[in-house]
Amino acid sequence: YFRTAFSETSKFIAVDCAFGYGSATSDQDALALVNWGFAALKGCKGRYGGKDVFNYHNYIEQSLDSTVYVLEEDCDLRYAAWRRAEKRGPYQASTVHEGIYVVRVGGTYESDAGPCVQEQGDATKRCKSWGLGANFDASGALSGIGEGSAAWDYPVHTGVYTDNWFERCTFTGGSAPMYAYSESTTKLKDCNFSGAFLGPGEIEPY
């Protein structure tokens, strides 16, 4: 868990690092970054978060006219919430909140107690995500574990108040390739998947 007072110039850089084994009893993520202006992780591995594997928040930034950026390149993130006695969801391999922008280049996001990735914005600060050549595999996800939901086993959930782009990505496993929430937009280009997308959100090619 890494936290800093917010500064647009604060940076978190990790290359070929491993993060894992967040406490399930205290709801710890394998890696939680809070209030950083920029984060870049290249070739990193994440395993067995008590909740999420990689989780990004910015609680201060929302009142400022600025944006927080995250880059994940060729990361391998798996097994969110699998160390919990009760494997409830939704917990993700990677997730951003509070208007953060995230780019995921390559990498594998797999087998989680919920969708592999999901962003969560709000009405005043939308999150934006771009996946390029990434693999989202929900084949090992547990169905019927969502809090108040029949199932969360989709490779990707596009959360409310988000804008998302996926190019040359692969979506496998789960009940459907993607569930798109209301107040979300998703653009797809040259992606590999089978089956129909679900949810009220906007999904179209670009």
CSV table of C-alpha atoms in Angstrom, one decimal:
chain,number,residue,atom,x,y,z
A,1,TYR,CA,0.0,0.0,0.0
A,2,PHE,CA,1.5,3.3,-1.1
A,3,ARG,CA,-0.1,6.6,-0.3
A,4,THR,CA,1.1,10.2,-0.8
A,5,ALA,CA,-0.3,13.7,-0.5
A,6,PHE,CA,-1.6,14.5,-3.9
A,7,SER,CA,0.8,16.2,-6.3
A,8,GLU,CA,0.6,16.2,-10.1
A,9,THR,CA,4.4,15.7,-10.2
A,10,SER,CA,4.4,12.7,-7.8
A,11,LYS,CA,5.4,9.5,-9.6
A,12,PHE,CA,5.3,5.8,-8.8
A,13,ILE,CA,7.5,3.6,-11.1
A,14,ALA,CA,7.9,-0.2,-10.9
A,15,VAL,CA,9.7,-2.4,-13.4
A,16,ASP,CA,9.7,-6.2,-13.2
A,17,CYS,CA,8.4,-6.2,-9.6
A,18,ALA,CA,6.0,-8.6,-7.9
A,19,PHE,CA,3.2,-7.6,-5.5
A,20,GLY,CA,1.0,-10.1,-3.7
A,21,TYR,CA,-0.7,-11.6,-0.7
A,22,GLY,CA,-2.8,-8.8,0.5
A,23,SER,CA,-4.5,-9.6,3.8
A,24,ALA,CA,-8.0,-11.0,3.2
A,25,THR,CA,-9.1,-10.2,6.8
A,26,SER,CA,-8.2,-6.5,6.5
A,27,ASP,CA,-9.3,-6.2,2.9
A,28,GLN,CA,-5.9,-5.3,1.5
A,29,ASP,CA,-5.1,-5.2,-2.2
A,30,ALA,CA,-1.9,-6.8,-3.5
A,31,LEU,CA,-1.0,-3.2,-4.6
A,32,ALA,CA,-2.9,-0.1,-3.7
A,33,LEU,CA,-1.8,3.3,-5.0
A,34,VAL,CA,-3.5,6.3,-3.5
A,35,ASN,CA,-3.1,10.0,-4.4
A,36,TRP,CA,-0.2,9.7,-6.9
A,37,GLY,CA,-0.2,12.0,-10.0
A,38,PHE,CA,1.3,9.3,-12.3
A,39,ALA,CA,2.0,5.6,-12.0
A,40,ALA,CA,3.8,3.3,-14.5
A,41,LEU,CA,4.2,-0.4,-14.0
A,42,LYS,CA,6.1,-2.5,-16.6
A,43,GLY,CA,6.5,-6.2,-16.6
A,44,CYS,CA,5.0,-6.5,-13.1
A,45,LYS,CA,3.2,-9.4,-11.5
A,46,GLY,CA,0.4,-9.3,-9.1
A,47,ARG,CA,-1.2,-12.2,-7.2
A,48,TYR,CA,-3.7,-12.9,-4.5
A,49,GLY,CA,-5.1,-9.6,-3.3
A,50,GLY,CA,-7.3,-9.7,-0.3
A,51,LYS,CA,-9.6,-7.6,-2.5
A,52,ASP,CA,-8.2,-6.2,-5.8
A,53,VAL,CA,-4.8,-7.1,-7.2
A,54,PHE,CA,-3.9,-3.6,-8.5
A,55,ASN,CA,-6.2,-0.8,-7.2
A,56,TYR,CA,-5.8,3.0,-7.9
A,57,HIS,CA,-7.5,5.8,-6.0
A,58,ASN,CA,-7.2,9.5,-5.8
A,59,TYR,CA,-9.4,11.0,-3.0
A,60,ILE,CA,-7.9,14.5,-3.2
A,61,GLU,CA,-7.6,15.1,-6.9
A,62,GLN,CA,-11.3,15.4,-7.6
A,63,SER,CA,-11.5,18.9,-6.3
A,64,LEU,CA,-8.6,20.0,-8.6
A,65,ASP,CA,-8.5,20.7,-12.3
A,66,SER,CA,-6.1,18.0,-13.0
A,67,THR,CA,-5.9,14.3,-14.1
A,68,VAL,CA,-4.2,11.3,-12.7
A,69,TYR,CA,-2.6,8.8,-15.2
A,70,VAL,CA,-1.8,5.1,-14.9
A,71,LEU,CA,0.2,3.0,-17.3
A,72,GLU,CA,0.4,-0.8,-17.1
A,73,GLU,CA,2.6,-2.5,-19.7
A,74,ASP,CA,3.0,-6.2,-20.1
A,75,CYS,CA,1.8,-6.9,-16.5
A,76,ASP,CA,0.5,-10.3,-15.4
A,77,LEU,CA,-2.3,-9.8,-12.7
A,78,ARG,CA,-4.4,-12.7,-11.3
A,79,TYR,CA,-6.4,-14.0,-8.4
A,80,ALA,CA,-8.3,-11.1,-6.9
A,81,ALA,CA,-10.0,-11.9,-3.6
A,82,TRP,CA,-9.0,-15.6,-3.8
A,83,ARG,CA,-7.5,-15.6,-0.3
A,84,ARG,CA,-10.8,-14.6,1.3
A,85,ALA,CA,-12.7,-17.1,3.3
A,86,GLU,CA,-15.8,-15.8,1.5
A,87,LYS,CA,-14.9,-15.2,-2.2
A,88,ARG,CA,-17.3,-12.3,-2.8
A,89,GLY,CA,-17.0,-9.7,-5.5
A,90,PRO,CA,-16.7,-7.7,-7.5
A,91,TYR,CA,-13.0,-7.6,-7.1
A,92,GLN,CA,-10.7,-7.0,-10.1
A,93,ALA,CA,-7.1,-7.7,-11.3
A,94,SER,CA,-6.9,-4.0,-12.1
A,95,THR,CA,-9.3,-1.1,-11.3
A,96,VAL,CA,-9.1,2.7,-11.2
A,97,HIS,CA,-11.5,5.2,-9.6
A,98,GLU,CA,-12.2,9.0,-9.2
A,99,GLY,CA,-11.5,10.2,-12.7
A,100,ILE,CA,-8.2,8.4,-13.2
A,101,TYR,CA,-7.0,7.6,-16.8
A,102,VAL,CA,-5.5,4.2,-17.4
A,103,VAL,CA,-3.7,2.6,-20.3
A,104,ARG,CA,-3.1,-1.1,-20.4
A,105,VAL,CA,-0.6,-2.3,-23.1
A,106,GLY,CA,-0.3,-6.0,-23.5
A,107,GLY,CA,-0.4,-8.1,-20.4
A,108,THR,CA,-2.7,-10.7,-18.9
A,109,TYR,CA,-5.6,-10.1,-16.5
A,110,GLU,CA,-7.0,-13.4,-15.5
A,111,SER,CA,-9.1,-15.6,-13.1
A,112,ASP,CA,-10.6,-13.3,-10.6
A,113,ALA,CA,-13.5,-13.1,-8.2
A,114,GLY,CA,-15.3,-10.8,-10.5
A,115,PRO,CA,-14.5,-9.0,-13.7
A,116,CYS,CA,-10.8,-8.9,-14.7
A,117,VAL,CA,-10.9,-5.1,-15.0
A,118,GLN,CA,-13.4,-2.4,-14.1
A,119,GLU,CA,-13.2,1.4,-13.9
A,120,GLN,CA,-15.5,3.5,-11.6
A,121,GLY,CA,-15.9,7.2,-12.3
A,122,ASP,CA,-18.5,9.7,-11.1
A,123,ALA,CA,-20.8,12.3,-12.6
A,124,THR,CA,-18.2,15.1,-12.2
A,125,LYS,CA,-15.0,13.2,-13.1
A,126,ARG,CA,-15.2,10.3,-15.7
A,127,CYS,CA,-12.6,7.6,-15.8
A,128,LYS,CA,-11.0,6.8,-19.1
A,129,SER,CA,-9.3,3.5,-20.1
A,130,TRP,CA,-7.5,2.2,-23.2
A,131,GLY,CA,-6.6,-1.4,-23.7
A,132,LEU,CA,-4.1,-2.3,-26.4
A,133,GLY,CA,-3.3,-5.9,-27.1
A,134,ALA,CA,-4.3,-7.0,-23.6
A,135,ASN,CA,-5.8,-10.4,-22.7
A,136,PHE,CA,-8.8,-10.5,-20.3
A,137,ASP,CA,-9.6,-14.0,-19.3
A,138,ALA,CA,-12.5,-14.8,-16.9
A,139,SER,CA,-12.3,-18.5,-17.4
A,140,GLY,CA,-11.4,-19.0,-13.8
A,141,ALA,CA,-13.7,-16.4,-12.4
A,142,LEU,CA,-16.4,-17.5,-9.8
A,143,SER,CA,-20.0,-16.9,-10.8
A,144,GLY,CA,-22.7,-15.8,-8.6
A,145,ILE,CA,-20.5,-14.1,-6.1
A,146,GLY,CA,-21.3,-10.4,-6.6
A,147,GLU,CA,-22.7,-8.3,-3.8
A,148,GLY,CA,-26.4,-8.3,-4.7
A,149,SER,CA,-25.7,-9.5,-8.2
A,150,ALA,CA,-26.4,-12.8,-9.9
A,151,ALA,CA,-23.0,-13.0,-11.5
A,152,TRP,CA,-19.8,-10.9,-12.0
A,153,ASP,CA,-17.9,-13.3,-14.2
A,154,TYR,CA,-17.2,-11.2,-17.2
A,155,PRO,CA,-13.7,-10.4,-18.6
A,156,VAL,CA,-14.5,-6.7,-18.4
A,157,HIS,CA,-17.1,-4.5,-16.7
A,158,THR,CA,-17.2,-0.9,-17.9
A,159,GLY,CA,-18.3,1.0,-14.8
A,160,VAL,CA,-20.6,4.0,-14.6
A,161,TYR,CA,-19.2,7.3,-15.8
A,162,THR,CA,-16.4,5.8,-17.9
A,163,ASP,CA,-15.1,6.0,-21.5
A,164,ASN,CA,-13.3,3.0,-22.7
A,165,TRP,CA,-11.3,2.0,-25.8
A,166,PHE,CA,-10.1,-1.6,-26.6
A,167,GLU,CA,-7.9,-2.4,-29.6
A,168,ARG,CA,-6.5,-5.8,-30.5
A,169,CYS,CA,-7.7,-7.2,-27.1
A,170,THR,CA,-8.9,-10.7,-26.3
A,171,PHE,CA,-11.9,-11.4,-24.1
A,172,THR,CA,-12.4,-15.0,-23.0
A,173,GLY,CA,-14.5,-16.9,-20.4
A,174,GLY,CA,-17.3,-15.6,-18.3
A,175,SER,CA,-21.0,-15.2,-19.1
A,176,ALA,CA,-20.3,-12.7,-21.9
A,177,PRO,CA,-17.2,-10.8,-23.2
A,178,MET,CA,-18.2,-7.6,-21.5
A,179,TYR,CA,-20.9,-6.0,-19.4
A,180,ALA,CA,-21.4,-2.3,-20.1
A,181,TYR,CA,-23.0,-0.2,-17.3
A,182,SER,CA,-25.2,2.8,-18.0
A,183,GLU,CA,-23.4,6.1,-18.4
A,184,SER,CA,-20.5,4.3,-20.0
A,185,THR,CA,-19.1,4.4,-23.6
A,186,THR,CA,-17.0,1.7,-25.1
A,187,LYS,CA,-15.2,1.6,-28.5
A,188,LEU,CA,-13.8,-1.6,-30.0
A,189,LYS,CA,-11.3,-2.2,-32.8
A,190,ASP,CA,-9.9,-5.6,-34.0
A,191,CYS,CA,-10.7,-7.4,-30.8
A,192,ASN,CA,-11.2,-11.2,-30.4
A,193,PHE,CA,-14.3,-12.5,-28.6
A,194,SER,CA,-17.3,-14.7,-28.9
A,195,GLY,CA,-20.9,-14.1,-27.9
A,196,ALA,CA,-22.9,-10.9,-27.3
A,197,PHE,CA,-22.1,-8.0,-25.1
A,198,LEU,CA,-24.5,-7.2,-22.3
A,199,GLY,CA,-25.7,-4.2,-20.4
A,200,PRO,CA,-27.3,-0.8,-21.2
A,201,GLY,CA,-24.0,1.0,-21.9
A,202,GLU,CA,-23.0,2.2,-25.3
A,203,ILE,CA,-20.7,-0.2,-27.3
A,204,GLU,CA,-19.6,0.4,-30.9
A,205,PRO,CA,-16.6,-0.1,-33.2
A,206,TYR,CA,-14.2,2.7,-34.0
